[in-house]
Amino acid sequence: MRLKGAVVVVTGASSGIGEATAIAFARRGARLELGARRLEKLNSVAQRCRQAGSPDVNVRLLDVGQRASARAFIAATLRDHERLDVLINNAGVGWAGRVHDMTEEKVDELIATNLKGVINTTQATLPWMLERRRGVIINVASVVGFRPSPYSALYSATKHAVVGFSHALRGELSGTGVKVCVVYPGVTGGTEFFKDPDRPIGFQYPASWVANLIVRTARYPRRDAMVLPLRLAHLAEPVLGGLMDHAIGEIRRRNLQD
Ligand SMILES: NC(=O)c1ccc[n+]([C@@H]2O[C@H](COP(=O)([O-])OP(=O)(O)OC[C@H]3O[C@@H](n4cnc5c(N)ncnc54)[C@H](OP(=O)(O)O)[C@@H]3O)[C@@H](O)[C@H]2O)c1
């Protein structure tokens, strides 16, 4: 995939990984459509993307969990550019705590944003990509998409669902020219994801690393991507899985009690 002049859609571009991803694509001369719920933040990201070299940046209000909003967003992109080369499904929300403490609103929000959001934009995009027999869809999951984390049960479940959806869709689209890839970030700094600054979370990958991994995946959409130490941890999973559950559970339990 040649990125110069390509039309790239980034959901959840108003902060964190989405913002870093937009800037990383801008540096390669891509044209950008950025969506999220906070327009003011999107406008300042757009400004940085123009300075970084993008020839064309549009921002729009988007609530990925609302089917109508996702459809309108993708339709506007196609109206503006008459093409859509890369869709980055990045918008997401997290929640940490005990399952029995989750409110119904939180449950609905996690499923609507993290899972339905991916489905909504993908369904809106696919007809156009299939007709042209080209395009790349990159879904931002998480390490908890293959290693569920205690005290993040529903978040882990939504990311597992995104991985399952992506892999099944990849098979369904085989031979059509449309590619589907998953990116698995670990704990990533420079984001608004961990809102409690008093709670230490240990080593964090810079958002720019994850952004560069996403850009590389768009250029070579052959397979899923995760940063190297995580890939090694994934290989050790069958041996270390139980121990990791215990260790992560203990750390989180202590954090919650503090
Ligand atoms: N940070 C990490 O450690 C980490 C690790 C693994 C995976 N991830 C994943 O990475 C992705 C990006 O998260 P982040 O770490 O960059 O956190 P972040 O800074 O909180 O960014 C989340 C983005 O999603 C947007 N968003 C949330 N709900 C939305 C909705 N309903 N419609 C449209 N946009 C919505 C937010 O914008 P608005 O509030 O303006 O809508 C924001 O731009 C998420 O999918 C997350 O699950 C993060």
PDB file of C-alpha atoms and ligand atoms in Angstrom:
ATOM      1  CA  MET A   1       0.000   0.000   0.000  1.00  0.00           C
ATOM      2  CA  ARG A   2       1.389   3.376  -1.036  1.00  0.00           C
ATOM      3  CA  LEU A   3       0.504   5.882   1.703  1.00  0.00           C
ATOM      4  CA  LYS A   4       1.273   9.169  -0.070  1.00  0.00           C
ATOM      5  CA  GLY A   5      -2.131  10.528  -1.109  1.00  0.00           C
ATOM      6  CA  ALA A   6      -4.004   7.520   0.319  1.00  0.00           C
ATOM      7  CA  VAL A   7      -7.253   8.294   2.173  1.00  0.00           C
ATOM      8  CA  VAL A   8      -6.960   7.068   5.764  1.00  0.00           C
ATOM      9  CA  VAL A   9      -9.814   7.113   8.290  1.00  0.00           C
ATOM     10  CA  VAL A  10      -8.901   7.104  11.993  1.00  0.00           C
ATOM     11  CA  THR A  11     -11.631   6.680  14.608  1.00  0.00           C
ATOM     12  CA  GLY A  12     -10.893   7.946  18.108  1.00  0.00           C
ATOM     13  CA  ALA A  13      -8.338  10.405  16.729  1.00  0.00           C
ATOM     14  CA  SER A  14      -8.830  13.075  19.408  1.00  0.00           C
ATOM     15  CA  SER A  15      -6.218  11.637  21.817  1.00  0.00           C
ATOM     16  CA  GLY A  16      -3.703   8.908  22.555  1.00  0.00           C
ATOM     17  CA  ILE A  17      -2.989   6.189  20.005  1.00  0.00           C
ATOM     18  CA  GLY A  18      -5.476   7.617  17.482  1.00  0.00           C
ATOM     19  CA  GLU A  19      -3.855  11.055  17.621  1.00  0.00           C
ATOM     20  CA  ALA A  20      -0.338   9.573  17.269  1.00  0.00           C
ATOM     21  CA  THR A  21      -1.549   7.392  14.383  1.00  0.00           C
ATOM     22  CA  ALA A  22      -3.059  10.354  12.542  1.00  0.00           C
ATOM     23  CA  ILE A  23       0.229  12.249  12.845  1.00  0.00           C
ATOM     24  CA  ALA A  24       2.259   9.210  11.736  1.00  0.00           C
ATOM     25  CA  PHE A  25       0.117   8.863   8.578  1.00  0.00           C
ATOM     26  CA  ALA A  26       0.308  12.629   7.997  1.00  0.00           C
ATOM     27  CA  ARG A  27       4.118  12.415   7.959  1.00  0.00           C
ATOM     28  CA  ARG A  28       3.804   9.949   5.074  1.00  0.00           C
ATOM     29  CA  GLY A  29       1.601  12.326   3.085  1.00  0.00           C
ATOM     30  CA  ALA A  30      -1.725  10.519   3.625  1.00  0.00           C
ATOM     31  CA  ARG A  31      -5.052  12.360   3.402  1.00  0.00           C
ATOM     32  CA  LEU A  32      -6.957  12.027   6.651  1.00  0.00           C
ATOM     33  CA  GLU A  33     -10.508  11.760   7.941  1.00  0.00           C
ATOM     34  CA  LEU A  34     -10.497  11.982  11.715  1.00  0.00           C
ATOM     35  CA  GLY A  35     -13.481  11.165  13.915  1.00  0.00           C
ATOM     36  CA  ALA A  36     -14.334  11.281  17.632  1.00  0.00           C
ATOM     37  CA  ARG A  37     -16.851  12.948  19.967  1.00  0.00           C
ATOM     38  CA  ARG A  38     -14.706  15.980  20.956  1.00  0.00           C
ATOM     39  CA  LEU A  39     -14.484  18.351  18.012  1.00  0.00           C
ATOM     40  CA  GLU A  40     -12.182  20.871  19.653  1.00  0.00           C
ATOM     41  CA  LYS A  41      -9.538  18.222  20.351  1.00  0.00           C
ATOM     42  CA  LEU A  42      -9.920  16.835  16.826  1.00  0.00           C
ATOM     43  CA  ASN A  43      -9.314  20.306  15.382  1.00  0.00           C
ATOM     44  CA  SER A  44      -6.035  20.673  17.230  1.00  0.00           C
ATOM     45  CA  VAL A  45      -4.928  17.173  16.097  1.00  0.00           C
ATOM     46  CA  ALA A  46      -5.855  18.148  12.523  1.00  0.00           C
ATOM     47  CA  GLN A  47      -3.696  21.254  12.796  1.00  0.00           C
ATOM     48  CA  ARG A  48      -0.718  19.111  13.850  1.00  0.00           C
ATOM     49  CA  CYS A  49      -1.394  16.700  10.973  1.00  0.00           C
ATOM     50  CA  ARG A  50      -1.297  19.540   8.433  1.00  0.00           C
ATOM     51  CA  GLN A  51       1.999  20.748   9.906  1.00  0.00           C
ATOM     52  CA  ALA A  52       3.310  17.169   9.707  1.00  0.00           C
ATOM     53  CA  GLY A  53       2.658  17.052   5.949  1.00  0.00           C
ATOM     54  CA  SER A  54      -0.855  15.816   5.273  1.00  0.00           C
ATOM     55  CA  PRO A  55      -2.253  17.571   2.168  1.00  0.00           C
ATOM     56  CA  ASP A  56      -5.873  17.191   3.298  1.00  0.00           C
ATOM     57  CA  VAL A  57      -7.363  16.696   6.776  1.00  0.00           C
ATOM     58  CA  ASN A  58     -11.059  16.674   7.673  1.00  0.00           C
ATOM     59  CA  VAL A  59     -12.523  16.247  11.132  1.00  0.00           C
ATOM     60  CA  ARG A  60     -16.043  15.148  11.990  1.00  0.00           C
ATOM     61  CA  LEU A  61     -18.090  14.301  15.021  1.00  0.00           C
ATOM     62  CA  LEU A  62     -18.392  10.563  15.344  1.00  0.00           C
ATOM     63  CA  ASP A  63     -19.923   8.241  17.896  1.00  0.00           C
ATOM     64  CA  VAL A  64     -18.854   4.817  16.669  1.00  0.00           C
ATOM     65  CA  GLY A  65     -21.382   3.043  18.890  1.00  0.00           C
ATOM     66  CA  GLN A  66     -24.241   4.739  17.013  1.00  0.00           C
ATOM     67  CA  ARG A  67     -24.821   2.985  13.720  1.00  0.00           C
ATOM     68  CA  ALA A  68     -26.258   6.114  12.054  1.00  0.00           C
ATOM     69  CA  SER A  69     -23.290   8.233  13.136  1.00  0.00           C
ATOM     70  CA  ALA A  70     -20.770   5.660  11.830  1.00  0.00           C
ATOM     71  CA  ARG A  71     -22.595   5.380   8.507  1.00  0.00           C
ATOM     72  CA  ALA A  72     -22.815   9.167   8.085  1.00  0.00           C
ATOM     73  CA  PHE A  73     -19.105   9.501   8.873  1.00  0.00           C
ATOM     74  CA  ILE A  74     -18.022   6.952   6.265  1.00  0.00           C
ATOM     75  CA  ALA A  75     -20.497   8.328   3.699  1.00  0.00           C
ATOM     76  CA  ALA A  76     -19.057  11.832   4.185  1.00  0.00           C
ATOM     77  CA  THR A  77     -15.519  10.484   3.703  1.00  0.00           C
ATOM     78  CA  LEU A  78     -16.492   8.870   0.408  1.00  0.00           C
ATOM     79  CA  ARG A  79     -18.295  12.034  -0.682  1.00  0.00           C
ATOM     80  CA  ASP A  80     -15.203  14.157   0.080  1.00  0.00           C
ATOM     81  CA  HIS A  81     -12.573  11.924  -1.480  1.00  0.00           C
ATOM     82  CA  GLU A  82     -14.416   9.374  -3.602  1.00  0.00           C
ATOM     83  CA  ARG A  83     -12.128   6.773  -2.075  1.00  0.00           C
ATOM     84  CA  LEU A  84     -11.176   5.168   1.210  1.00  0.00           C
ATOM     85  CA  ASP A  85      -7.949   3.183   1.346  1.00  0.00           C
ATOM     86  CA  VAL A  86      -7.384   2.453   5.041  1.00  0.00           C
ATOM     87  CA  LEU A  87      -9.860   2.252   7.927  1.00  0.00           C
ATOM     88  CA  ILE A  88      -8.307   2.297  11.402  1.00  0.00           C
ATOM     89  CA  ASN A  89     -10.836   1.196  14.015  1.00  0.00           C
ATOM     90  CA  ASN A  90      -9.116   2.673  17.052  1.00  0.00           C
ATOM     91  CA  ALA A  91     -11.883   4.299  19.171  1.00  0.00           C
ATOM     92  CA  GLY A  92     -12.231   2.494  22.475  1.00  0.00           C
ATOM     93  CA  VAL A  93     -12.953   2.851  26.170  1.00  0.00           C
ATOM     94  CA  GLY A  94     -11.645   0.911  29.163  1.00  0.00           C
ATOM     95  CA  TRP A  95     -12.821   0.094  32.635  1.00  0.00           C
ATOM     96  CA  ALA A  96     -11.082  -1.601  35.557  1.00  0.00           C
ATOM     97  CA  GLY A  97     -12.777  -3.070  38.607  1.00  0.00           C
ATOM     98  CA  ARG A  98     -14.816  -5.994  39.850  1.00  0.00           C
ATOM     99  CA  VAL A  99     -17.426  -7.424  37.516  1.00  0.00           C
ATOM    100  CA  HIS A 100     -20.173  -7.161  40.117  1.00  0.00           C
ATOM    101  CA  ASP A 101     -19.426  -3.449  40.538  1.00  0.00           C
ATOM    102  CA  MET A 102     -20.006  -2.602  36.850  1.00  0.00           C
ATOM    103  CA  THR A 103     -23.063  -0.509  36.163  1.00  0.00           C
ATOM    104  CA  GLU A 104     -25.381  -1.398  33.317  1.00  0.00           C
ATOM    105  CA  GLU A 105     -24.389   1.878  31.606  1.00  0.00           C
ATOM    106  CA  LYS A 106     -20.699   0.901  31.706  1.00  0.00           C
ATOM    107  CA  VAL A 107     -21.477  -2.550  30.304  1.00  0.00           C
ATOM    108  CA  ASP A 108     -23.457  -1.005  27.442  1.00  0.00           C
ATOM    109  CA  GLU A 109     -20.793   1.641  26.770  1.00  0.00           C
ATOM    110  CA  LEU A 110     -17.942  -0.886  26.522  1.00  0.00           C
ATOM    111  CA  ILE A 111     -19.839  -3.184  24.182  1.00  0.00           C
ATOM    112  CA  ALA A 112     -21.202  -0.317  22.052  1.00  0.00           C
ATOM    113  CA  THR A 113     -17.842   1.423  21.635  1.00  0.00           C
ATOM    114  CA  ASN A 114     -15.304  -1.395  21.547  1.00  0.00           C
ATOM    115  CA  LEU A 115     -17.284  -4.019  19.645  1.00  0.00           C
ATOM    116  CA  LYS A 116     -20.307  -2.500  17.927  1.00  0.00           C
ATOM    117  CA  GLY A 117     -18.167   0.493  16.966  1.00  0.00           C
ATOM    118  CA  VAL A 118     -15.826  -1.747  14.961  1.00  0.00           C
ATOM    119  CA  ILE A 119     -18.758  -3.531  13.336  1.00  0.00           C
ATOM    120  CA  ASN A 120     -20.566  -0.274  12.475  1.00  0.00           C
ATOM    121  CA  THR A 121     -17.691   1.407  10.626  1.00  0.00           C
ATOM    122  CA  THR A 122     -16.603  -1.848   8.983  1.00  0.00           C
ATOM    123  CA  GLN A 123     -20.087  -2.537   7.625  1.00  0.00           C
ATOM    124  CA  ALA A 124     -20.319   1.023   6.345  1.00  0.00           C
ATOM    125  CA  THR A 125     -16.964   0.736   4.561  1.00  0.00           C
ATOM    126  CA  LEU A 126     -17.028  -2.777   3.114  1.00  0.00           C
ATOM    127  CA  PRO A 127     -19.395  -2.282   0.153  1.00  0.00           C
ATOM    128  CA  TRP A 128     -17.130   0.413  -1.305  1.00  0.00           C
ATOM    129  CA  MET A 129     -13.915  -1.562  -0.715  1.00  0.00           C
ATOM    130  CA  LEU A 130     -15.396  -4.784  -2.095  1.00  0.00           C
ATOM    131  CA  GLU A 131     -16.597  -3.065  -5.241  1.00  0.00           C
ATOM    132  CA  ARG A 132     -13.061  -1.701  -5.882  1.00  0.00           C
ATOM    133  CA  ARG A 133     -11.435  -4.949  -4.700  1.00  0.00           C
ATOM    134  CA  ARG A 134      -8.975  -3.071  -2.490  1.00  0.00           C
ATOM    135  CA  GLY A 135      -8.605  -1.581   0.982  1.00  0.00           C
ATOM    136  CA  VAL A 136      -7.170  -2.290   4.416  1.00  0.00           C
ATOM    137  CA  ILE A 137      -9.071  -2.456   7.701  1.00  0.00           C
ATOM    138  CA  ILE A 138      -6.948  -2.334  10.859  1.00  0.00           C
ATOM    139  CA  ASN A 139      -8.615  -3.054  14.176  1.00  0.00           C
ATOM    140  CA  VAL A 140      -6.887  -1.861  17.335  1.00  0.00           C
ATOM    141  CA  ALA A 141      -7.398  -4.617  19.910  1.00  0.00           C
ATOM    142  CA  SER A 142      -5.104  -5.065  22.913  1.00  0.00           C
ATOM    143  CA  VAL A 143      -2.871  -7.645  24.561  1.00  0.00           C
ATOM    144  CA  VAL A 144      -5.974  -8.484  26.582  1.00  0.00           C
ATOM    145  CA  GLY A 145      -7.431  -9.629  23.255  1.00  0.00           C
ATOM    146  CA  PHE A 146      -5.346 -12.800  23.670  1.00  0.00           C
ATOM    147  CA  ARG A 147      -4.504 -12.686  27.418  1.00  0.00           C
ATOM    148  CA  PRO A 148      -7.581 -11.589  29.375  1.00  0.00           C
ATOM    149  CA  SER A 149      -6.769  -9.453  32.369  1.00  0.00           C
ATOM    150  CA  PRO A 150      -8.346  -9.919  35.813  1.00  0.00           C
ATOM    151  CA  TYR A 151     -10.339  -6.838  36.884  1.00  0.00           C
ATOM    152  CA  SER A 152     -10.834  -5.936  33.218  1.00  0.00           C
ATOM    153  CA  ALA A 153     -13.157  -8.805  32.372  1.00  0.00           C
ATOM    154  CA  LEU A 154     -15.573  -7.043  30.052  1.00  0.00           C
ATOM    155  CA  TYR A 155     -12.864  -4.931  28.427  1.00  0.00           C
ATOM    156  CA  SER A 156     -10.939  -8.167  27.788  1.00  0.00           C
ATOM    157  CA  ALA A 157     -14.083  -9.787  26.405  1.00  0.00           C
ATOM    158  CA  THR A 158     -14.714  -6.924  23.966  1.00  0.00           C
ATOM    159  CA  LYS A 159     -11.123  -7.114  22.702  1.00  0.00           C
ATOM    160  CA  HIS A 160     -11.377 -10.926  22.328  1.00  0.00           C
ATOM    161  CA  ALA A 161     -14.528 -10.301  20.329  1.00  0.00           C
ATOM    162  CA  VAL A 162     -12.730  -7.791  18.098  1.00  0.00           C
ATOM    163  CA  VAL A 163      -9.977 -10.346  17.452  1.00  0.00           C
ATOM    164  CA  GLY A 164     -12.510 -13.087  16.655  1.00  0.00           C
ATOM    165  CA  PHE A 165     -14.523 -10.776  14.405  1.00  0.00           C
ATOM    166  CA  SER A 166     -11.382  -9.654  12.558  1.00  0.00           C
ATOM    167  CA  HIS A 167      -9.983 -13.133  11.971  1.00  0.00           C
ATOM    168  CA  ALA A 168     -13.318 -14.508  10.774  1.00  0.00           C
ATOM    169  CA  LEU A 169     -13.821 -11.506   8.498  1.00  0.00           C
ATOM    170  CA  ARG A 170     -10.316 -11.925   7.091  1.00  0.00           C
ATOM    171  CA  GLY A 171     -11.271 -15.441   6.005  1.00  0.00           C
ATOM    172  CA  GLU A 172     -14.589 -14.231   4.592  1.00  0.00           C
ATOM    173  CA  LEU A 173     -12.785 -11.593   2.502  1.00  0.00           C
ATOM    174  CA  SER A 174     -10.014 -13.878   1.305  1.00  0.00           C
ATOM    175  CA  GLY A 175      -9.450 -13.347  -2.422  1.00  0.00           C
ATOM    176  CA  THR A 176     -11.459 -10.100  -2.535  1.00  0.00           C
ATOM    177  CA  GLY A 177      -8.443  -7.762  -2.320  1.00  0.00           C
ATOM    178  CA  VAL A 178      -9.662  -6.333   1.017  1.00  0.00           C
ATOM    179  CA  LYS A 179      -7.350  -7.032   3.970  1.00  0.00           C
ATOM    180  CA  VAL A 180      -8.164  -7.152   7.680  1.00  0.00           C
ATOM    181  CA  CYS A 181      -5.441  -6.895  10.339  1.00  0.00           C
ATOM    182  CA  VAL A 182      -5.340  -6.635  14.120  1.00  0.00           C
ATOM    183  CA  VAL A 183      -2.870  -4.576  16.140  1.00  0.00           C
ATOM    184  CA  TYR A 184      -2.351  -5.564  19.788  1.00  0.00           C
ATOM    185  CA  PRO A 185      -0.986  -2.664  21.887  1.00  0.00           C
ATOM    186  CA  GLY A 186       0.347  -3.288  25.385  1.00  0.00           C
ATOM    187  CA  VAL A 187       0.062  -0.645  28.116  1.00  0.00           C
ATOM    188  CA  THR A 188       0.561   2.593  26.196  1.00  0.00           C
ATOM    189  CA  GLY A 189       1.532   5.981  27.616  1.00  0.00           C
ATOM    190  CA  GLY A 190       0.608   9.452  26.331  1.00  0.00           C
ATOM    191  CA  THR A 191      -3.047   8.414  26.200  1.00  0.00           C
ATOM    192  CA  GLU A 192      -6.130   9.250  28.253  1.00  0.00           C
ATOM    193  CA  PHE A 193      -6.816   5.564  28.757  1.00  0.00           C
ATOM    194  CA  PHE A 194      -5.584   5.366  32.357  1.00  0.00           C
ATOM    195  CA  LYS A 195      -7.413   8.327  33.779  1.00  0.00           C
ATOM    196  CA  ASP A 196      -6.211   7.951  37.385  1.00  0.00           C
ATOM    197  CA  PRO A 197      -2.733   9.549  37.534  1.00  0.00           C
ATOM    198  CA  ASP A 198      -2.185   8.264  41.103  1.00  0.00           C
ATOM    199  CA  ARG A 199      -2.376   4.621  40.085  1.00  0.00           C
ATOM    200  CA  PRO A 200       1.034   3.384  38.912  1.00  0.00           C
ATOM    201  CA  ILE A 201       0.836   1.152  35.879  1.00  0.00           C
ATOM    202  CA  GLY A 202       4.502   0.343  35.286  1.00  0.00           C
ATOM    203  CA  PHE A 203       6.179   0.247  31.879  1.00  0.00           C
ATOM    204  CA  GLN A 204       4.310   1.984  29.094  1.00  0.00           C
ATOM    205  CA  TYR A 205       4.944   1.848  25.352  1.00  0.00           C
ATOM    206  CA  PRO A 206       5.000   5.298  23.747  1.00  0.00           C
ATOM    207  CA  ALA A 207       1.875   5.907  21.646  1.00  0.00           C
ATOM    208  CA  SER A 208       4.207   6.727  18.728  1.00  0.00           C
ATOM    209  CA  TRP A 209       5.489   3.096  18.747  1.00  0.00           C
ATOM    210  CA  VAL A 210       1.977   1.767  18.410  1.00  0.00           C
ATOM    211  CA  ALA A 211       1.242   4.380  15.726  1.00  0.00           C
ATOM    212  CA  ASN A 212       4.288   3.298  13.713  1.00  0.00           C
ATOM    213  CA  LEU A 213       3.213  -0.330  14.031  1.00  0.00           C
ATOM    214  CA  ILE A 214      -0.202   0.617  12.644  1.00  0.00           C
ATOM    215  CA  VAL A 215       1.393   2.502   9.734  1.00  0.00           C
ATOM    216  CA  ARG A 216       3.639  -0.464   8.965  1.00  0.00           C
ATOM    217  CA  THR A 217       0.631  -2.784   9.058  1.00  0.00           C
ATOM    218  CA  ALA A 218      -1.184  -0.528   6.573  1.00  0.00           C
ATOM    219  CA  ARG A 219       1.807  -0.637   4.228  1.00  0.00           C
ATOM    220  CA  TYR A 220       2.258  -4.402   4.506  1.00  0.00           C
ATOM    221  CA  PRO A 221      -1.147  -5.767   5.505  1.00  0.00           C
ATOM    222  CA  ARG A 222      -0.114  -9.382   5.528  1.00  0.00           C
ATOM    223  CA  ARG A 223      -0.644 -10.218   9.177  1.00  0.00           C
ATOM    224  CA  ASP A 224      -1.404  -8.993  12.690  1.00  0.00           C
ATOM    225  CA  ALA A 225       1.115  -6.901  14.597  1.00  0.00           C
ATOM    226  CA  MET A 226       2.330  -6.579  18.143  1.00  0.00           C
ATOM    227  CA  VAL A 227       5.538  -5.132  19.583  1.00  0.00           C
ATOM    228  CA  LEU A 228       8.341  -7.679  20.021  1.00  0.00           C
ATOM    229  CA  PRO A 229       8.367  -8.406  23.790  1.00  0.00           C
ATOM    230  CA  LEU A 230       4.611  -9.025  23.611  1.00  0.00           C
ATOM    231  CA  ARG A 231       5.081 -11.419  20.719  1.00  0.00           C
ATOM    232  CA  LEU A 232       7.551 -13.388  22.872  1.00  0.00           C
ATOM    233  CA  ALA A 233       5.136 -13.339  25.838  1.00  0.00           C
ATOM    234  CA  HIS A 234       2.410 -14.639  23.540  1.00  0.00           C
ATOM    235  CA  LEU A 235       4.629 -17.582  22.553  1.00  0.00           C
ATOM    236  CA  ALA A 236       5.262 -18.352  26.255  1.00  0.00           C
ATOM    237  CA  GLU A 237       1.526 -18.192  26.969  1.00  0.00           C
ATOM    238  CA  PRO A 238       0.812 -21.960  27.137  1.00  0.00           C
ATOM    239  CA  VAL A 239       3.497 -22.369  29.819  1.00  0.00           C
ATOM    240  CA  LEU A 240       3.145 -19.124  31.769  1.00  0.00           C
ATOM    241  CA  GLY A 241      -0.580 -18.355  31.357  1.00  0.00           C
ATOM    242  CA  GLY A 242      -1.737 -19.422  34.848  1.00  0.00           C
ATOM    243  CA  LEU A 243       1.161 -17.693  36.585  1.00  0.00           C
ATOM    244  CA  MET A 244       0.497 -14.482  34.632  1.00  0.00           C
ATOM    245  CA  ASP A 245      -3.187 -14.516  35.657  1.00  0.00           C
ATOM    246  CA  HIS A 246      -2.205 -14.857  39.276  1.00  0.00           C
ATOM    247  CA  ALA A 247       0.483 -12.158  39.146  1.00  0.00           C
ATOM    248  CA  ILE A 248      -1.667  -9.623  37.274  1.00  0.00           C
ATOM    249  CA  GLY A 249      -4.627 -10.363  39.568  1.00  0.00           C
ATOM    250  CA  GLU A 250      -2.505  -9.725  42.672  1.00  0.00           C
ATOM    251  CA  ILE A 251      -1.146  -6.412  41.349  1.00  0.00           C
ATOM    252  CA  ARG A 252      -4.595  -5.191  40.336  1.00  0.00           C
ATOM    253  CA  ARG A 253      -6.171  -6.331  43.619  1.00  0.00           C
ATOM    254  CA  ARG A 254      -3.575  -4.344  45.569  1.00  0.00           C
ATOM    255  CA  ASN A 255      -4.126  -1.275  43.359  1.00  0.00           C
ATOM    256  CA  LEU A 256      -7.881  -1.441  43.880  1.00  0.00           C
ATOM    257  CA  GLN A 257      -7.491  -1.737  47.653  1.00  0.00           C
ATOM    258  CA  ASP A 258      -5.099   1.244  47.959  1.00  0.00           C
TER     259      ASP A 258
HETATM  260  N1  LIG B   1      -3.619   2.905  26.305  1.00  0.00           N
HETATM  261  C1  LIG B   1      -3.403   1.593  26.384  1.00  0.00           C
HETATM  262  O1  LIG B   1      -2.654   1.126  27.244  1.00  0.00           O
HETATM  263  C2  LIG B   1      -4.065   0.649  25.435  1.00  0.00           C
HETATM  264  C3  LIG B   1      -3.643  -0.680  25.421  1.00  0.00           C
HETATM  265  C4  LIG B   1      -4.231  -1.570  24.537  1.00  0.00           C
HETATM  266  C5  LIG B   1      -5.213  -1.144  23.671  1.00  0.00           C
HETATM  267  N2  LIG B   1      -5.632   0.156  23.685  1.00  0.00           N
HETATM  268  C6  LIG B   1      -6.683   0.529  22.753  1.00  0.00           C
HETATM  269  O2  LIG B   1      -6.226   1.617  21.983  1.00  0.00           O
HETATM  270  C7  LIG B   1      -7.346   2.369  21.502  1.00  0.00           C
HETATM  271  C8  LIG B   1      -7.087   3.855  21.740  1.00  0.00           C
HETATM  272  O3  LIG B   1      -7.040   4.096  23.136  1.00  0.00           O
HETATM  273  P1  LIG B   1      -5.999   5.102  23.807  1.00  0.00           P
HETATM  274  O4  LIG B   1      -5.110   4.316  24.656  1.00  0.00           O
HETATM  275  O5  LIG B   1      -5.417   5.994  22.774  1.00  0.00           O
HETATM  276  O6  LIG B   1      -6.980   5.897  24.798  1.00  0.00           O
HETATM  277  P2  LIG B   1      -7.587   7.377  24.725  1.00  0.00           P
HETATM  278  O7  LIG B   1      -6.496   8.377  24.756  1.00  0.00           O
HETATM  279  O8  LIG B   1      -8.616   7.402  25.800  1.00  0.00           O
HETATM  280  O9  LIG B   1      -8.294   7.414  23.285  1.00  0.00           O
HETATM  281  C9  LIG B   1      -9.544   6.848  23.028  1.00  0.00           C
HETATM  282  C10 LIG B   1     -10.125   7.528  21.804  1.00  0.00           C
HETATM  283  O10 LIG B   1     -11.381   6.917  21.493  1.00  0.00           O
HETATM  284  C11 LIG B   1     -12.351   7.947  21.301  1.00  0.00           C
HETATM  285  N3  LIG B   1     -13.679   7.452  21.601  1.00  0.00           N
HETATM  286  C12 LIG B   1     -14.141   6.911  22.749  1.00  0.00           C
HETATM  287  N4  LIG B   1     -15.437   6.582  22.631  1.00  0.00           N
HETATM  288  C13 LIG B   1     -15.807   6.939  21.358  1.00  0.00           C
HETATM  289  C14 LIG B   1     -17.010   6.860  20.615  1.00  0.00           C
HETATM  290  N5  LIG B   1     -18.137   6.346  21.159  1.00  0.00           N
HETATM  291  N6  LIG B   1     -17.028   7.295  19.339  1.00  0.00           N
HETATM  292  C15 LIG B   1     -15.896   7.812  18.781  1.00  0.00           C
HETATM  293  N7  LIG B   1     -14.731   7.922  19.432  1.00  0.00           N
HETATM  294  C16 LIG B   1     -14.682   7.479  20.710  1.00  0.00           C
HETATM  295  C17 LIG B   1     -11.898   9.079  22.219  1.00  0.00           C
HETATM  296  O11 LIG B   1     -12.355  10.330  21.727  1.00  0.00           O
HETATM  297  P3  LIG B   1     -13.631  11.146  22.237  1.00  0.00           P
HETATM  298  O12 LIG B   1     -13.693  10.995  23.737  1.00  0.00           O
HETATM  299  O13 LIG B   1     -13.325  12.530  21.779  1.00  0.00           O
HETATM  300  O14 LIG B   1     -14.791  10.533  21.528  1.00  0.00           O
HETATM  301  C18 LIG B   1     -10.389   9.008  22.034  1.00  0.00           C
HETATM  302  O15 LIG B   1     -10.010   9.723  20.883  1.00  0.00           O
HETATM  303  C19 LIG B   1      -8.565   1.807  22.234  1.00  0.00           C
HETATM  304  O16 LIG B   1      -9.260   0.936  21.374  1.00  0.00           O
HETATM  305  C20 LIG B   1      -7.961   1.044  23.392  1.00  0.00           C
HETATM  306  O17 LIG B   1      -8.795  -0.008  23.804  1.00  0.00           O
HETATM  307  C21 LIG B   1      -5.080   1.058  24.552  1.00  0.00           C
END
